[in-house]
Structures are given as structure tokens and as C-alpha cells.
GROMACS .gro file of C-alpha atoms in nm:
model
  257
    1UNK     CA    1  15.021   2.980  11.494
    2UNK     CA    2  15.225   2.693  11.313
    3UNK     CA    3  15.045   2.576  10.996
    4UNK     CA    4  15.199   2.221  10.871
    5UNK     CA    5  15.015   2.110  10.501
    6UNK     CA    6  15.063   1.727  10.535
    7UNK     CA    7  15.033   1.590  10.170
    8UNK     CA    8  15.219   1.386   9.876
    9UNK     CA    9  15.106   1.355   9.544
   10UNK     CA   10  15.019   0.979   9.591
   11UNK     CA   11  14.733   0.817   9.766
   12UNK     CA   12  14.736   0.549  10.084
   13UNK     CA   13  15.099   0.639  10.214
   14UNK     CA   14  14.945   0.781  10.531
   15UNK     CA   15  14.845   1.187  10.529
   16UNK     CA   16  14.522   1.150  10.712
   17UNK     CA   17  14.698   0.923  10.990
   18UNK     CA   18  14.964   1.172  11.026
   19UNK     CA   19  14.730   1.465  11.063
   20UNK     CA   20  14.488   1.284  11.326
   21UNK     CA   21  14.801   1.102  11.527
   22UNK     CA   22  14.985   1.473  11.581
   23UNK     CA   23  14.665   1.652  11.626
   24UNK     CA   24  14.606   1.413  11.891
   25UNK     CA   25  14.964   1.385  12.017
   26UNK     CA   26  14.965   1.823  12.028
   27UNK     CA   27  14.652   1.815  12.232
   28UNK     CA   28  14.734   1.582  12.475
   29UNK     CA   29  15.070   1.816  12.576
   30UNK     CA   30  14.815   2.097  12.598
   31UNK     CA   31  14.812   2.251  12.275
   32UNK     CA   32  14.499   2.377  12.040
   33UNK     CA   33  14.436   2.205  11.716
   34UNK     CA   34  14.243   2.288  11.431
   35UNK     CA   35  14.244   1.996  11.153
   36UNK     CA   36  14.153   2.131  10.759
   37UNK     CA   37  14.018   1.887  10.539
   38UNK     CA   38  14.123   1.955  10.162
   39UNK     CA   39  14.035   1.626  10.033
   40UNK     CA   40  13.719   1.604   9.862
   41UNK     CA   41  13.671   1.234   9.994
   42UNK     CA   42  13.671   1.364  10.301
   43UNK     CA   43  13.885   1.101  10.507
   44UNK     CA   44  13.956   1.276  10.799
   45UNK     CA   45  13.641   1.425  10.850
   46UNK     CA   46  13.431   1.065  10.797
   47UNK     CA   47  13.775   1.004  11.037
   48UNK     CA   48  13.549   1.211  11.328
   49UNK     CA   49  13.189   1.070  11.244
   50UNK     CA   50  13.094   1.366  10.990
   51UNK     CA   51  12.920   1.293  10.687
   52UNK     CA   52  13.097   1.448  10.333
   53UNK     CA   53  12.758   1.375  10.147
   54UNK     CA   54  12.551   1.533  10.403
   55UNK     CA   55  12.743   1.857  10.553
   56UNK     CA   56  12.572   2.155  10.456
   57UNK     CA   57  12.856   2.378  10.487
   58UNK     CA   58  13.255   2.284  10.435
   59UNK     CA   59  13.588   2.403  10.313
   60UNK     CA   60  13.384   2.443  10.003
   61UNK     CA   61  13.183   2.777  10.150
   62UNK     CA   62  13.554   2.950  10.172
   63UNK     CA   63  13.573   2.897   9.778
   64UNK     CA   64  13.242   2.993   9.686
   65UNK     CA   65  13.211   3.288   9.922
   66UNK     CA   66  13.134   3.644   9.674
   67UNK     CA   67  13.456   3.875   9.801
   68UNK     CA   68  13.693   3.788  10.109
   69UNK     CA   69  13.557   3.526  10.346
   70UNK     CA   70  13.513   3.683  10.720
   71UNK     CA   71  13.566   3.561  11.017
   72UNK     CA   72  13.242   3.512  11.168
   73UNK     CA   73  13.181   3.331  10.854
   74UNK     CA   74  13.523   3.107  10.903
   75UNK     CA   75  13.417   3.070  11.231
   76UNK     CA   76  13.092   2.892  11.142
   77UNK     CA   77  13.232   2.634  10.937
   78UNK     CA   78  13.423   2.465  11.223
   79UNK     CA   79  13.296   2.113  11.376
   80UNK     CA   80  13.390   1.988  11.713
   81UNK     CA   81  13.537   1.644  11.749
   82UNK     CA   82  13.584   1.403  12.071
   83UNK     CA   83  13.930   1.563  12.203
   84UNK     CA   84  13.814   1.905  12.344
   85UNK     CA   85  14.080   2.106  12.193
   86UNK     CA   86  14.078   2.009  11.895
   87UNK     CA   87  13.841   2.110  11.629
   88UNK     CA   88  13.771   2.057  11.233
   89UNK     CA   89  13.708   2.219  10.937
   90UNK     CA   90  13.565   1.959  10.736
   91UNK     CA   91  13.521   1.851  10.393
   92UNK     CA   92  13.249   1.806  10.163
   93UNK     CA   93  13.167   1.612   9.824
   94UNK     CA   94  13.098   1.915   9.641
   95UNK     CA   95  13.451   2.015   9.635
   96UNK     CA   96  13.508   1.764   9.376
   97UNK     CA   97  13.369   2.050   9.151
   98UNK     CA   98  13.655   2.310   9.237
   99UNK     CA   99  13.896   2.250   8.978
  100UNK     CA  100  13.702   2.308   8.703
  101UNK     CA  101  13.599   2.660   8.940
  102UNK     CA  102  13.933   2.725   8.928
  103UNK     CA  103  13.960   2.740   8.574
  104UNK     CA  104  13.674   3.000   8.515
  105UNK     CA  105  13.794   3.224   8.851
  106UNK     CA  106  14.135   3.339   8.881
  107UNK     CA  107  14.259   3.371   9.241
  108UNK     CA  108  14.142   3.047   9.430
  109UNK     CA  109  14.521   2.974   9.577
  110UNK     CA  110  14.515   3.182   9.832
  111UNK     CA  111  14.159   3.140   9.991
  112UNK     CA  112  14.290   2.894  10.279
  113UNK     CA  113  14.537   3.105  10.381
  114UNK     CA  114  14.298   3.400  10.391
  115UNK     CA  115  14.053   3.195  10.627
  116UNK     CA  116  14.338   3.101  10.847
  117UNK     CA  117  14.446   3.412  10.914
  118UNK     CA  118  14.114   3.531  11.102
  119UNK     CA  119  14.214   3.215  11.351
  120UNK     CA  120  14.519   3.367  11.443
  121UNK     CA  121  14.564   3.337  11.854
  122UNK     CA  122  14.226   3.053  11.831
  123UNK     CA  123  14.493   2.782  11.800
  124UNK     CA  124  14.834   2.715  11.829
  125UNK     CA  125  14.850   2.439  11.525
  126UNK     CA  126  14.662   2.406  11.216
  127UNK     CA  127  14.721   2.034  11.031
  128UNK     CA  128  14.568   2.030  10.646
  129UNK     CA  129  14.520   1.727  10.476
  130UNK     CA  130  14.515   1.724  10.149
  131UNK     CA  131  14.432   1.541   9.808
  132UNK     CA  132  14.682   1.325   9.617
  133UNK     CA  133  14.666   1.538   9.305
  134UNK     CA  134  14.782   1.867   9.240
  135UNK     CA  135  14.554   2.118   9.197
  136UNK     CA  136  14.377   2.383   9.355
  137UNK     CA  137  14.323   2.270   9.678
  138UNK     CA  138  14.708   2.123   9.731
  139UNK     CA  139  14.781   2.491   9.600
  140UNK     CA  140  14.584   2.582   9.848
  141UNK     CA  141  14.750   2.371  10.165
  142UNK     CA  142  15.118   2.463   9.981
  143UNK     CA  143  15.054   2.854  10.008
  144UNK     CA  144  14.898   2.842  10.375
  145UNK     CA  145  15.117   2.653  10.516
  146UNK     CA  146  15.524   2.713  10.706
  147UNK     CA  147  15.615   2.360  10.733
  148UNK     CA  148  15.508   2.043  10.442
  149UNK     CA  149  15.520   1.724  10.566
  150UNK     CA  150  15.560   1.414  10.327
  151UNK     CA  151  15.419   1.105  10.470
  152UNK     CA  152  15.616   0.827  10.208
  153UNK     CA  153  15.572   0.492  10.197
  154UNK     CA  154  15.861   0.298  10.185
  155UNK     CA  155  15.757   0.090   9.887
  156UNK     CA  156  15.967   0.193   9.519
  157UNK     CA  157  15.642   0.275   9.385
  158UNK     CA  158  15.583   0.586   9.599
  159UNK     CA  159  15.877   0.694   9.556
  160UNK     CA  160  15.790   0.798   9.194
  161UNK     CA  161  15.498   1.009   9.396
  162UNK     CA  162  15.766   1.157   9.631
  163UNK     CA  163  15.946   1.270   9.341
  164UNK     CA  164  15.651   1.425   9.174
  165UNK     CA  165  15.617   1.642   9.504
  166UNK     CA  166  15.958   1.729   9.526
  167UNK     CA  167  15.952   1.906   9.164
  168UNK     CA  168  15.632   2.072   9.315
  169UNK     CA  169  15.797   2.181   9.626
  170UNK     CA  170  16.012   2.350   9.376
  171UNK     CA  171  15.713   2.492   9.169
  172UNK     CA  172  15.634   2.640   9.463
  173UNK     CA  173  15.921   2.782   9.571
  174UNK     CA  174  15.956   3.001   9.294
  175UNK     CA  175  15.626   3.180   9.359
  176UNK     CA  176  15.683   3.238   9.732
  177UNK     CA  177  15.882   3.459   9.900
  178UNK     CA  178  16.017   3.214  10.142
  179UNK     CA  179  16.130   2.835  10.042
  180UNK     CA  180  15.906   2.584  10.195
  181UNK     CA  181  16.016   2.370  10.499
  182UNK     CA  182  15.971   2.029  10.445
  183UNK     CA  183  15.990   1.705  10.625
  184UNK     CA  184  15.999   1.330  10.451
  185UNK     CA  185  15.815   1.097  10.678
  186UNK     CA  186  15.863   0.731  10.591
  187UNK     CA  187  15.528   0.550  10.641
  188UNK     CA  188  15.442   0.180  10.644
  189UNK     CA  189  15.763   0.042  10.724
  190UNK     CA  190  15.812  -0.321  10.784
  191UNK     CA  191  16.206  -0.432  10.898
  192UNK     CA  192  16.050  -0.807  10.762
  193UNK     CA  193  16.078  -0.697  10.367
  194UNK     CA  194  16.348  -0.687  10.197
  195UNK     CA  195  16.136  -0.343  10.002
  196UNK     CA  196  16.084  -0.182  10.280
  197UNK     CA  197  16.460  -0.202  10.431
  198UNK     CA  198  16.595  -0.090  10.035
  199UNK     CA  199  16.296   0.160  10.011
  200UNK     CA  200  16.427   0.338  10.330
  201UNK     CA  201  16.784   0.300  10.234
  202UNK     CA  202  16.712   0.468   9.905
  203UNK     CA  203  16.533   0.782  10.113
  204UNK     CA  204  16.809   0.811  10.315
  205UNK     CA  205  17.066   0.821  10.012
  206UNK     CA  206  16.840   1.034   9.811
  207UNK     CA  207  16.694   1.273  10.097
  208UNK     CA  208  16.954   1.293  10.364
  209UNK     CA  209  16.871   1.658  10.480
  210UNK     CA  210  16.487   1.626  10.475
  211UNK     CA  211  16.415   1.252  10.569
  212UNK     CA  212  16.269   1.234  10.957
  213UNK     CA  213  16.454   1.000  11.178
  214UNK     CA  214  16.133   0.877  11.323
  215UNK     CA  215  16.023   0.583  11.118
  216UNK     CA  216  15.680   0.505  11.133
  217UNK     CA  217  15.617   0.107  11.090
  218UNK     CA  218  15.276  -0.103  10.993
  219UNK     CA  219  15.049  -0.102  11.332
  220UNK     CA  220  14.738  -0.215  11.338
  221UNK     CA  221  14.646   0.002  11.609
  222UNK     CA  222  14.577   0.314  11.344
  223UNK     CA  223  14.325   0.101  11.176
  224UNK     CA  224  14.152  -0.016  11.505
  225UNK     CA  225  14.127   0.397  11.652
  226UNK     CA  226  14.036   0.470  11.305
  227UNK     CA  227  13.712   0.232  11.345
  228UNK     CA  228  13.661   0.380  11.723
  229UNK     CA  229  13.701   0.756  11.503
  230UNK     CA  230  13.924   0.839  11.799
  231UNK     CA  231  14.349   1.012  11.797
  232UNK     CA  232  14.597   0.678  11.834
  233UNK     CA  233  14.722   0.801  12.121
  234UNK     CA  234  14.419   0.751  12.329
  235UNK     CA  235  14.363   0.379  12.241
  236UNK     CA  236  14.725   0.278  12.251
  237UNK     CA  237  14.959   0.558  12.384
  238UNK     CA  238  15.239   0.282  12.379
  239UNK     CA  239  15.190   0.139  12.016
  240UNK     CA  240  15.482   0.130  11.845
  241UNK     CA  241  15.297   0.391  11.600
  242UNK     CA  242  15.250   0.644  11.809
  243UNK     CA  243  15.579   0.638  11.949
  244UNK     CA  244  15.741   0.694  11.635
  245UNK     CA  245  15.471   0.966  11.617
  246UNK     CA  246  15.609   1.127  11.911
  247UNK     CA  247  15.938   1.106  11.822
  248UNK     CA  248  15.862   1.278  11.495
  249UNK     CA  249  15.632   1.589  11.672
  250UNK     CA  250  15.951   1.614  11.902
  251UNK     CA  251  16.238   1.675  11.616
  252UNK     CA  252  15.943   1.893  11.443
  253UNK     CA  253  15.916   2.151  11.789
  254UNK     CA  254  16.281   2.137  11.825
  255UNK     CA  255  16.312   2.251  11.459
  256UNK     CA  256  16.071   2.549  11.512
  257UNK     CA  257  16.174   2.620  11.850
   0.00000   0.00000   0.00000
């Protein structure tokens, strides 16, 4: 089971769009999905017509759980969406409350990682999304995961944000046993601005090794499927969008192979 943490230390460069465009993309070429929704406003899941004000159980039941979660209990947590194989762990308001959890209880880094392991052979990916701010739950989609992947935006602004992650990554790194994998996706690109054609430059130059070779541009398409709560690839499987998409989840498999 591949776990990829999708996340960046800056808001509105594109996580939840990556995590719903490959989740669709995956399940389309037969794969099994399971999204994870670390983001206490709950984007994806409002993504797939789920309420965060209203769900009665979330992520926030693996955190709150007395002892190790189980699996029947991981089990009952999950949502269906509209694509048959894939399915959701959504999130919920109430996670907003987790850092200041974290501070009182010792030990709340690892409880994603815990859950996923009792869905070992129920899917063959697992996509988190997760919040632009390092805390406990990023910790959380850092440590569970084998693979990061960056969505940037290639405005200079984000860049500070990519460079916030990047001394994470390396946080990170020193408590695991294995360096994290990580792939730089630039997001939002428009060819038209002279930003976005420096911005991407400036990846390259800075991020040669780690900087995807799919770039994904501005497409109105994610915005319409995002209204529909439906994957891109089933609205517009030829949008430029989802193409670069696919070009992206095909350097990714190659990588793993």
C-alpha cells in the first residue's frame, strides 16, 4: 500500500486538487483509493458533499480514541464517495482543537500511521491532505506517509512556503529512519506572466532533483468538477489539467515501480 502525504506549509497552491485529481486518475486505471482528510476545514471532504460541522465521527475519533485505535473502529470512520473505489476518511471541525491536545498528551504523531496500518491489502493508495501549518496533524501525514508531494504555486510568494517545508522535510528526516521521498509539483502555472515563467525557472534552478516535469497550469475545469463534487477526470478527461495530472501519476509509478 503506497501512502503519498500531499501538503506545503502554505494555503491555496493546490493540495486538495492534487489529492482528488490522482485519486480519481488511480481509480479509473483500476486501482483502490482511500483519501484522509487532515485539514480541519475540511476541503476535500465538503469536496464529496460531507458536512465538517455535522459529521459525527472523523479523523478526530483516531486522536481521541483511550489506547490504540482498532480496526473495526478505523473501519467505521470511512465514507463512500461517487467513484466506487474510492473511499474517505473525512474531516471534522472539532479537530481545530487538536493542537492544544497535543500539548497536554504526548504521542499524537503517530496515530495516522497506526490507523493505516489496519487497511493494509483494503487499498492500494492512500492520498492525505493536509493543513497549511505545521503541527500535529502535518506530523501526522509526514510520519505515515513513503512519498510527500509539494503542490507549489509558481508565484515568488509561495516559494517562501516551499522553503518553510523544505527545512521541515529536513526536521523530519532526522527523526525517521528513512529520508522522505518527495516530489515538487508546480501548480497554477500560466505561460502568459512573466511570474509564473521566472517562478518556474527559479524551481527548476533551485530544485532540479525534486521538481516534477509535469506542470500543472490554471484550468477552470478543477473549479467547475469541484462545484459538480466529482474527480476532474470524469468531467474533462482531456483538460489540459488533468493531463498534466496524468503525466505526473505516470513519472510517480515509474519512480516506485
Amino acid at each position: 500500500m503506497q501512502v503519498w502525504a500531499i501538503a506545503n506549509q502554505k494555503g491555496g497552491v493546490g493540495k486538495t486538487t492534487t489529492v482528488v485529481t490522482l485519486a480519481g486518475l488511480l481509480a479509473e486505471v483500476g486501482y483502490k483509493v482511500l483519501m484522509v482528510d487532515l485539514d480541519p476545514h475540511g476541503s476535500l471532504t465538503s469536496y464529496f458533499q460531507y458536512d465538517p460541522d455535522e459529521l459525527d465521527h472523523s479523523v478526530y475519533d483516531l486522536f481521541v480514541t483511550q489506547g490504540d485505535v482498532t480496526a473495526v473502529q478505523v473501519k467505521s470512520l470511512l465514507c463512500n464517495t461517487n467513484v466506487e473505489s474510492i473511499q474517505l476518511l473525512p474531516a471534522s471541525t472539532a479537530m481545530a482543537t487538536l493542537e492544544r491536545r497535543a500539548i497536554e498528551h504526548h504521542g499524537m504523531g503517530l496515530q495516522v500511521a497506526k490507523a493505516l496500518r489496519h487497511l493494509k491489502g483494503s487499498y492500494d493508495y492512500v492520498l492525505i491532505d493536509s493543513p497549511p501549518v505545521l503541527g500535529v496533524l502535518m506530523v501526522n501525514a509526514l510520519a505515515a506517509c513513503n512519498h510527500l508531494l509539494i503542490p507549489a504555486q509558481t508565484e515568488f510568494l509561495a516559494l517562501k512556503g516551499l522553503e518553510r517545508m523544505i527545512r521541515t522535510i529536513s526536521m523530519i528526516n532526522r527523526a525517521r529512519k528513512k529520508k522522505l521521498k518527495y516530489t515538487i509539483i508546480p501548480t497554477f502555472y500560466d505561460r502568459r506572466t512573466q511570474a509564473s515563467v521566472s517562478c518556474l525557472r527559479e524551481l527548476h534552478k533551485c530544485y532540479p532533483d525534486e521538481l516534477a516535469s509535469a506542470v500543472v497550469p490554471i484550468d477552470t475545469k478543477f473549479r467547475n468538477a469541484s462545484m459538480k463534487g466529482v474527480v476532474p477526470s470524469s468531467l474533462d478527461a482531456s483538460s489540459r489539467g488533468v493531463n498534466a495530472y496524468a503525466r505526473l501519476l505516470r513519472t510517480l509509478i515509474e519512480q516506485q515501480g
